[in-house]
PDB file of C-alpha atoms and ligand atoms in Angstrom:
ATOM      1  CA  UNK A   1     108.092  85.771  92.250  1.00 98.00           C
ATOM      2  CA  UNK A   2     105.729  87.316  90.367  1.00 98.00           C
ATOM      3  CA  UNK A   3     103.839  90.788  91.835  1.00 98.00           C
ATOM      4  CA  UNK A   4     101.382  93.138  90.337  1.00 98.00           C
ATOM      5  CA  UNK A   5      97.644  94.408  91.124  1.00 98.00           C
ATOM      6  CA  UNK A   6      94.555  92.092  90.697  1.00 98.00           C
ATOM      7  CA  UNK A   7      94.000  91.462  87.304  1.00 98.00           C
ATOM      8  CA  UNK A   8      97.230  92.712  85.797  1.00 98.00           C
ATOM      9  CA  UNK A   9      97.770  89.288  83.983  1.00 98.00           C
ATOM     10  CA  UNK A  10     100.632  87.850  86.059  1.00 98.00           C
ATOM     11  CA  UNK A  11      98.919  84.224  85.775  1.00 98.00           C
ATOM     12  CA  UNK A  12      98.622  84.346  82.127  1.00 98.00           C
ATOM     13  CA  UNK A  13     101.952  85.776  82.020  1.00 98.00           C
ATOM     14  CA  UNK A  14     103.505  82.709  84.040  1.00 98.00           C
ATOM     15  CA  UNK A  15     101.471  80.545  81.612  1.00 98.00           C
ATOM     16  CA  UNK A  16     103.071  81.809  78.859  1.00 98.00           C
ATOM     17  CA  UNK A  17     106.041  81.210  80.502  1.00 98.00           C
ATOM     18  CA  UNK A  18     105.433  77.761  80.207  1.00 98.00           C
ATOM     19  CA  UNK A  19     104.195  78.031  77.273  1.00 97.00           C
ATOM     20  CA  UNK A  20     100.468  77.844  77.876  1.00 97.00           C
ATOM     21  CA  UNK A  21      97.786  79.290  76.416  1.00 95.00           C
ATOM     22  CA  UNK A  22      94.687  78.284  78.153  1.00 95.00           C
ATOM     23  CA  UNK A  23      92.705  81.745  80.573  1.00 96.00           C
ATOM     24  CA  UNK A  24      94.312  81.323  84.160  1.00 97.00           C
ATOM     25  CA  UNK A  25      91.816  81.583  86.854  1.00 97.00           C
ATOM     26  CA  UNK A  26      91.773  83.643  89.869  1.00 98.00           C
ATOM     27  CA  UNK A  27      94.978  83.622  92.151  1.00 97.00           C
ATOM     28  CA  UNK A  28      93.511  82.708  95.805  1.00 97.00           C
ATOM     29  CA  UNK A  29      96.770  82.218  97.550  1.00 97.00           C
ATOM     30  CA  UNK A  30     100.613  82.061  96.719  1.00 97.00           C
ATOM     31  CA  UNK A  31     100.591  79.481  93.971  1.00 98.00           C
ATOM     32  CA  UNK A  32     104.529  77.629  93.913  1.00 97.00           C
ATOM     33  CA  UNK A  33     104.971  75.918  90.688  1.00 97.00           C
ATOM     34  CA  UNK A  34     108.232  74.830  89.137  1.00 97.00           C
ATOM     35  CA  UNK A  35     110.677  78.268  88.975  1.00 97.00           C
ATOM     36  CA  UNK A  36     108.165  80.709  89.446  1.00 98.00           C
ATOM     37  CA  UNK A  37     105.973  81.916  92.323  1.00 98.00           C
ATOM     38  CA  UNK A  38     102.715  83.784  91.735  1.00 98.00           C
ATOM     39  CA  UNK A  39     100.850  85.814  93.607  1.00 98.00           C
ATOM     40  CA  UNK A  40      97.291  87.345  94.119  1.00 98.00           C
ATOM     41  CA  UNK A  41      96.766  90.920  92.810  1.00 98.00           C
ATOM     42  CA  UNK A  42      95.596  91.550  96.501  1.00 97.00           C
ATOM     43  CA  UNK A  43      98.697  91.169  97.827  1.00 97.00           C
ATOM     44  CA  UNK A  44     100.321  94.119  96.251  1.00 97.00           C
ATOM     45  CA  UNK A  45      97.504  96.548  96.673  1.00 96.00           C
ATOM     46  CA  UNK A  46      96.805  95.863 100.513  1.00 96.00           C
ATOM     47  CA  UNK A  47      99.098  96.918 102.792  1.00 96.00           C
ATOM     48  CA  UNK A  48      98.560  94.296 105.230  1.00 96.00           C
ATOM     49  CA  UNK A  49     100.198  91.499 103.111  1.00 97.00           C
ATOM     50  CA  UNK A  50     103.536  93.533 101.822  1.00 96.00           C
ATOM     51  CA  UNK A  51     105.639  91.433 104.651  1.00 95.00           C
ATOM     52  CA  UNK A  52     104.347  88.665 103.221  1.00 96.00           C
ATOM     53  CA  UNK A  53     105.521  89.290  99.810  1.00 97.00           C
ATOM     54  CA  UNK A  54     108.846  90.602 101.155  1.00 97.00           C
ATOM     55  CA  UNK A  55     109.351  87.616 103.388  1.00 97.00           C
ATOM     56  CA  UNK A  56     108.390  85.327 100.458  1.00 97.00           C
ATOM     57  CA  UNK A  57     111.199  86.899  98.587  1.00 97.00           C
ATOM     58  CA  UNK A  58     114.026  85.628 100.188  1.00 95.00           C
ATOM     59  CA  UNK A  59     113.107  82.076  98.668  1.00 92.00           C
ATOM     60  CA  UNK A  60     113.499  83.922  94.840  1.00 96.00           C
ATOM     61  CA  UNK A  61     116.514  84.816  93.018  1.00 97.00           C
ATOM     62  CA  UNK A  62     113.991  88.298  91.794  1.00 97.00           C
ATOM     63  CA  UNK A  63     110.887  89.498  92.172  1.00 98.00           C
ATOM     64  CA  UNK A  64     108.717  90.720  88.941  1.00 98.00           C
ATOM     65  CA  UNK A  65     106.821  93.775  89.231  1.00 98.00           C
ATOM     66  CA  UNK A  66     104.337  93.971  86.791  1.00 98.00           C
ATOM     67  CA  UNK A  67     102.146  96.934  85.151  1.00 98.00           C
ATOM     68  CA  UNK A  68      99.313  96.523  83.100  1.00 98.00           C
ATOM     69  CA  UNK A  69      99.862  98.249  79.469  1.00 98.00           C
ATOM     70  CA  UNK A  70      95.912  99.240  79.722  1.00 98.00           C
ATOM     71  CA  UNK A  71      95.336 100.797  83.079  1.00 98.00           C
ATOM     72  CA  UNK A  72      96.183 104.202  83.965  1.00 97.00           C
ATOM     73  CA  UNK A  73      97.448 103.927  87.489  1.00 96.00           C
ATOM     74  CA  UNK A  74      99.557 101.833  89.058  1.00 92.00           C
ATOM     75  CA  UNK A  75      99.265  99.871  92.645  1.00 92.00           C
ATOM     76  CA  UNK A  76     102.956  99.881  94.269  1.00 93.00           C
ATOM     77  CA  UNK A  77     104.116 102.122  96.690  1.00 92.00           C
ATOM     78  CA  UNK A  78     106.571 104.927  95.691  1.00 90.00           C
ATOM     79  CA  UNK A  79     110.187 102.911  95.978  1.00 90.00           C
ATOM     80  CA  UNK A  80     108.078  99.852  96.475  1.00 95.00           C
ATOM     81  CA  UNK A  81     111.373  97.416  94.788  1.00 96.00           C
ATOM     82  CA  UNK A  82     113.522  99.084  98.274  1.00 94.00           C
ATOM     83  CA  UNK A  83     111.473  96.926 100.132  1.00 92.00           C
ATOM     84  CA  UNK A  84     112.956  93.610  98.674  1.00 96.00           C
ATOM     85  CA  UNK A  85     116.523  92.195  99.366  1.00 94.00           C
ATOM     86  CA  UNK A  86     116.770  90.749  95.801  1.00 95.00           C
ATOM     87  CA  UNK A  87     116.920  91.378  92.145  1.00 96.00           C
ATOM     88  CA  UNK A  88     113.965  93.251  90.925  1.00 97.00           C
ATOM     89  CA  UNK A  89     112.992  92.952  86.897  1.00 98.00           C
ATOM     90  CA  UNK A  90     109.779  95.276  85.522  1.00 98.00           C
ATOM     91  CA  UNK A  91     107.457  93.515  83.351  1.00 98.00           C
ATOM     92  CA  UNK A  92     104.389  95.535  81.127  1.00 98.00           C
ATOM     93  CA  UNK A  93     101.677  92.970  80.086  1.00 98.00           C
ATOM     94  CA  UNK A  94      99.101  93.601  77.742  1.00 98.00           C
ATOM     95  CA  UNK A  95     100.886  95.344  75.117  1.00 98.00           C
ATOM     96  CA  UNK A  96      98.628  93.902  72.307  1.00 98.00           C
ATOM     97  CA  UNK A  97      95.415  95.343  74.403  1.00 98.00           C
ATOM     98  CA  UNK A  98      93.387  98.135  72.504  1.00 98.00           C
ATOM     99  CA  UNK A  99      94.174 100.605  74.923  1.00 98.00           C
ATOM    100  CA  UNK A 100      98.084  99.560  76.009  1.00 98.00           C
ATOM    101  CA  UNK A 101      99.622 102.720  76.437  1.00 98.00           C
ATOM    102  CA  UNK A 102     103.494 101.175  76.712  1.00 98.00           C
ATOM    103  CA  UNK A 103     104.665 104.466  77.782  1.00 98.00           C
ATOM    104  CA  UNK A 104     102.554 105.356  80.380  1.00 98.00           C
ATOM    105  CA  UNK A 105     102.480 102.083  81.622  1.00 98.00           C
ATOM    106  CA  UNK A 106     106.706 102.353  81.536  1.00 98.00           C
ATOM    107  CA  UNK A 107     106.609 105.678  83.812  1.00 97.00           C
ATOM    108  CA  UNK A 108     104.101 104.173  86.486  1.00 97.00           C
ATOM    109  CA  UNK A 109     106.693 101.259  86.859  1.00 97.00           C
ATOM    110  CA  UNK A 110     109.234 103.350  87.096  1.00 97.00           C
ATOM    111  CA  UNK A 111     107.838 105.184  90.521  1.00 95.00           C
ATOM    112  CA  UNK A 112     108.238 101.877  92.198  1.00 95.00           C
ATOM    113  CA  UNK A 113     110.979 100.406  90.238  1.00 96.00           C
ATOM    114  CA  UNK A 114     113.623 103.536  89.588  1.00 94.00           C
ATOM    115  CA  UNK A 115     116.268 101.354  87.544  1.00 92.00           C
ATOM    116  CA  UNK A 116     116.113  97.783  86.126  1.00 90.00           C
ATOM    117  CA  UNK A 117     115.220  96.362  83.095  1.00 97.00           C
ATOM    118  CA  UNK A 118     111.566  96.648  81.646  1.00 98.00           C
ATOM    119  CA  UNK A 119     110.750  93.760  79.323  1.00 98.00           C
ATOM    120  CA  UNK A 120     107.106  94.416  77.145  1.00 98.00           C
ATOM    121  CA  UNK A 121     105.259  91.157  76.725  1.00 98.00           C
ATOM    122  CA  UNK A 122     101.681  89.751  75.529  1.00 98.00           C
ATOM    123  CA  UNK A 123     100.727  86.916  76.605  1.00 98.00           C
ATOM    124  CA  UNK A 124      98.235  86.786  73.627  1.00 98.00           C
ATOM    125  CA  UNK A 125     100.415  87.938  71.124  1.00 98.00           C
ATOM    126  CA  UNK A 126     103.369  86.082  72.326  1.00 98.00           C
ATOM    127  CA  UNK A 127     105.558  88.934  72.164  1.00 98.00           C
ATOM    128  CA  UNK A 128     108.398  89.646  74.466  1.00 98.00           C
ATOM    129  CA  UNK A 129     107.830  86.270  76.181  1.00 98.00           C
ATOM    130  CA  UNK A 130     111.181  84.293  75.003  1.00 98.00           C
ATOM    131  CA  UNK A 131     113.204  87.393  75.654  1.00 98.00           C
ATOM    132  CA  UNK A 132     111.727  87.599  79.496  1.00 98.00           C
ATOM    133  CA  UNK A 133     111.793  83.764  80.201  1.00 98.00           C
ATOM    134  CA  UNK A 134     115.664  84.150  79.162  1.00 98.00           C
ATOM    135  CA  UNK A 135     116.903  86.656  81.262  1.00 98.00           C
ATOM    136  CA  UNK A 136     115.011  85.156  84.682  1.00 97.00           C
ATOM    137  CA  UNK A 137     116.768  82.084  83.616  1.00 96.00           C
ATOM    138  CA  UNK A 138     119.837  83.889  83.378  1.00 96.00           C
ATOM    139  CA  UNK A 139     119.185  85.663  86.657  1.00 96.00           C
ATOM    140  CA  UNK A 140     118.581  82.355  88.474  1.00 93.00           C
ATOM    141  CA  UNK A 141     121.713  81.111  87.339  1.00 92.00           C
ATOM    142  CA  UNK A 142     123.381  83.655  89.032  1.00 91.00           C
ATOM    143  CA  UNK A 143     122.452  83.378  92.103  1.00 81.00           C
ATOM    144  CA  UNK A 144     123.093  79.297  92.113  1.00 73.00           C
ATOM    145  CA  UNK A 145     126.399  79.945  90.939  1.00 66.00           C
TER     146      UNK A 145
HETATM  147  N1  LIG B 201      94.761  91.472  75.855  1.00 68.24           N
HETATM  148  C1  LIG B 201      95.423  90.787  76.806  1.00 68.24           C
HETATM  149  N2  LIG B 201      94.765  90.396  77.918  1.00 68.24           N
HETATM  150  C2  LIG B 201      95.463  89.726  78.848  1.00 68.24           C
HETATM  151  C3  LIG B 201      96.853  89.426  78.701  1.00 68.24           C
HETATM  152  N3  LIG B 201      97.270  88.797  79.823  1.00 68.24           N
HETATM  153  C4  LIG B 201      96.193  88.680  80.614  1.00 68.24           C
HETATM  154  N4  LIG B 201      95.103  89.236  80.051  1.00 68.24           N
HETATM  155  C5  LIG B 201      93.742  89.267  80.617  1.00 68.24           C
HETATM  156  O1  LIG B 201      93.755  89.924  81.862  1.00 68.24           O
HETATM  157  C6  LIG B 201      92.818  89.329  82.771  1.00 68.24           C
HETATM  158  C7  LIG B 201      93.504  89.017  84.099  1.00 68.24           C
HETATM  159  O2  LIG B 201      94.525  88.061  83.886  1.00 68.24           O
HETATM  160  P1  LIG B 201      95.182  87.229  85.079  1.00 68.24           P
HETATM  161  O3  LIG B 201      96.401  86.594  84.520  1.00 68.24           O
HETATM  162  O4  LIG B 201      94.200  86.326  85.725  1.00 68.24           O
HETATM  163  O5  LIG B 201      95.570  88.381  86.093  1.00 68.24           O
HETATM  164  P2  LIG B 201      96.296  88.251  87.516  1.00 68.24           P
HETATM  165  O6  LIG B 201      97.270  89.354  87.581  1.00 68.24           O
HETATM  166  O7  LIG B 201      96.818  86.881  87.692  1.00 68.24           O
HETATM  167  O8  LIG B 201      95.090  88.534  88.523  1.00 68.24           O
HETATM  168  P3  LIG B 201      94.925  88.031  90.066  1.00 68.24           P
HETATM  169  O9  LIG B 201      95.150  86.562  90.090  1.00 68.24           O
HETATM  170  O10 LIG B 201      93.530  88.421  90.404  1.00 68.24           O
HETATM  171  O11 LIG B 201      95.892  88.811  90.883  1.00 68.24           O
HETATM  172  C8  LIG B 201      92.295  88.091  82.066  1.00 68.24           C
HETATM  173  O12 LIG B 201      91.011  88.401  81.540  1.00 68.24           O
HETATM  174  C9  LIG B 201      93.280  87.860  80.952  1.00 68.24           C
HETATM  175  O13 LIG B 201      92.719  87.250  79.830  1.00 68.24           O
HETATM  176  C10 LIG B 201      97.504  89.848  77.496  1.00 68.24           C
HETATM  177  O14 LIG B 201      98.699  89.651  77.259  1.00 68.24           O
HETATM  178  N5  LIG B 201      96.733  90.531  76.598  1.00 68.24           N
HETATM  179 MG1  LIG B 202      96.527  85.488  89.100  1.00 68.24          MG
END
């Protein structure tokens, strides 16, 4: 299950996942396709719909938080990743932006994701893409095992 704030890129990032390249519009509602979950941005910066996501979590092997590489602040609750009774994975998108900022995106993760692997990715550029889509296979593996 992918999670971020509204506009972060999570939908381009699960097209890219599946190796798409075409803009992905709007996320209205939990959108279930194949492995991978996505939700709206809204649901990680209101309040009223963390259950929700938590809930929704149980269904997941882990649950992707994603930061923007180009904005300065960050939409999760300190110790947000407590809140969910499965793996948790960190994800910065945008790295290729003009005014990605991989470090500072890295630190206002880390407030709501402590430990855990980070993986860097562009969905425009490609980059990190392969590396991510591996280790949530991996991860789902696990837990069917
Ligand atoms: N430069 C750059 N822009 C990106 C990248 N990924 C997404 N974007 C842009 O970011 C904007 C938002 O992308 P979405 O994937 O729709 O964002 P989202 O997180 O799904 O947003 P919601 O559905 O509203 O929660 C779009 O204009 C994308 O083109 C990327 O890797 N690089
Ligand atoms: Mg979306």
């Amino acid at each position: 299950m992918i999670i971020g704030a509204v506009g972060a890129g999570k939908s381009t990032l699960m097209k890219a996942l599946f190796g798409e390249s075409d803009p992905a519009i709007k996320t209205q509602s939990l959108v279930y396709r194949d492995w991978i979950i996505d939700t709206p941005g809204e649901y990680s910066e209101n309040p009223l719909y963390y259950r929700s996501l938590m809930a929704t979590s149980h269904e997941t092997a882990a649950v992707l938080f994603v930061q923007d590489a180009a904005r300065d602040r960050n939409f999760f609750p300190p110790g947000f990743e407590q809140g969910f009774p499965v793996r948790t994975v960190g994800a910065v998108t945008k790295i290729d932006h003009p005014k990605a900022d991989i470090d500072r995106a890295i630190l206002l993760l880390r407030q709501s994701l402590p430990e855990g692997e980070i993986f860097l990715t562009s969905a425009a550029s490609m980059e990190g893409i392969a590396k991510l889509k591996e280790r949530l296979m991996e991860i789902m593996h696990q837990r069917d095992r």
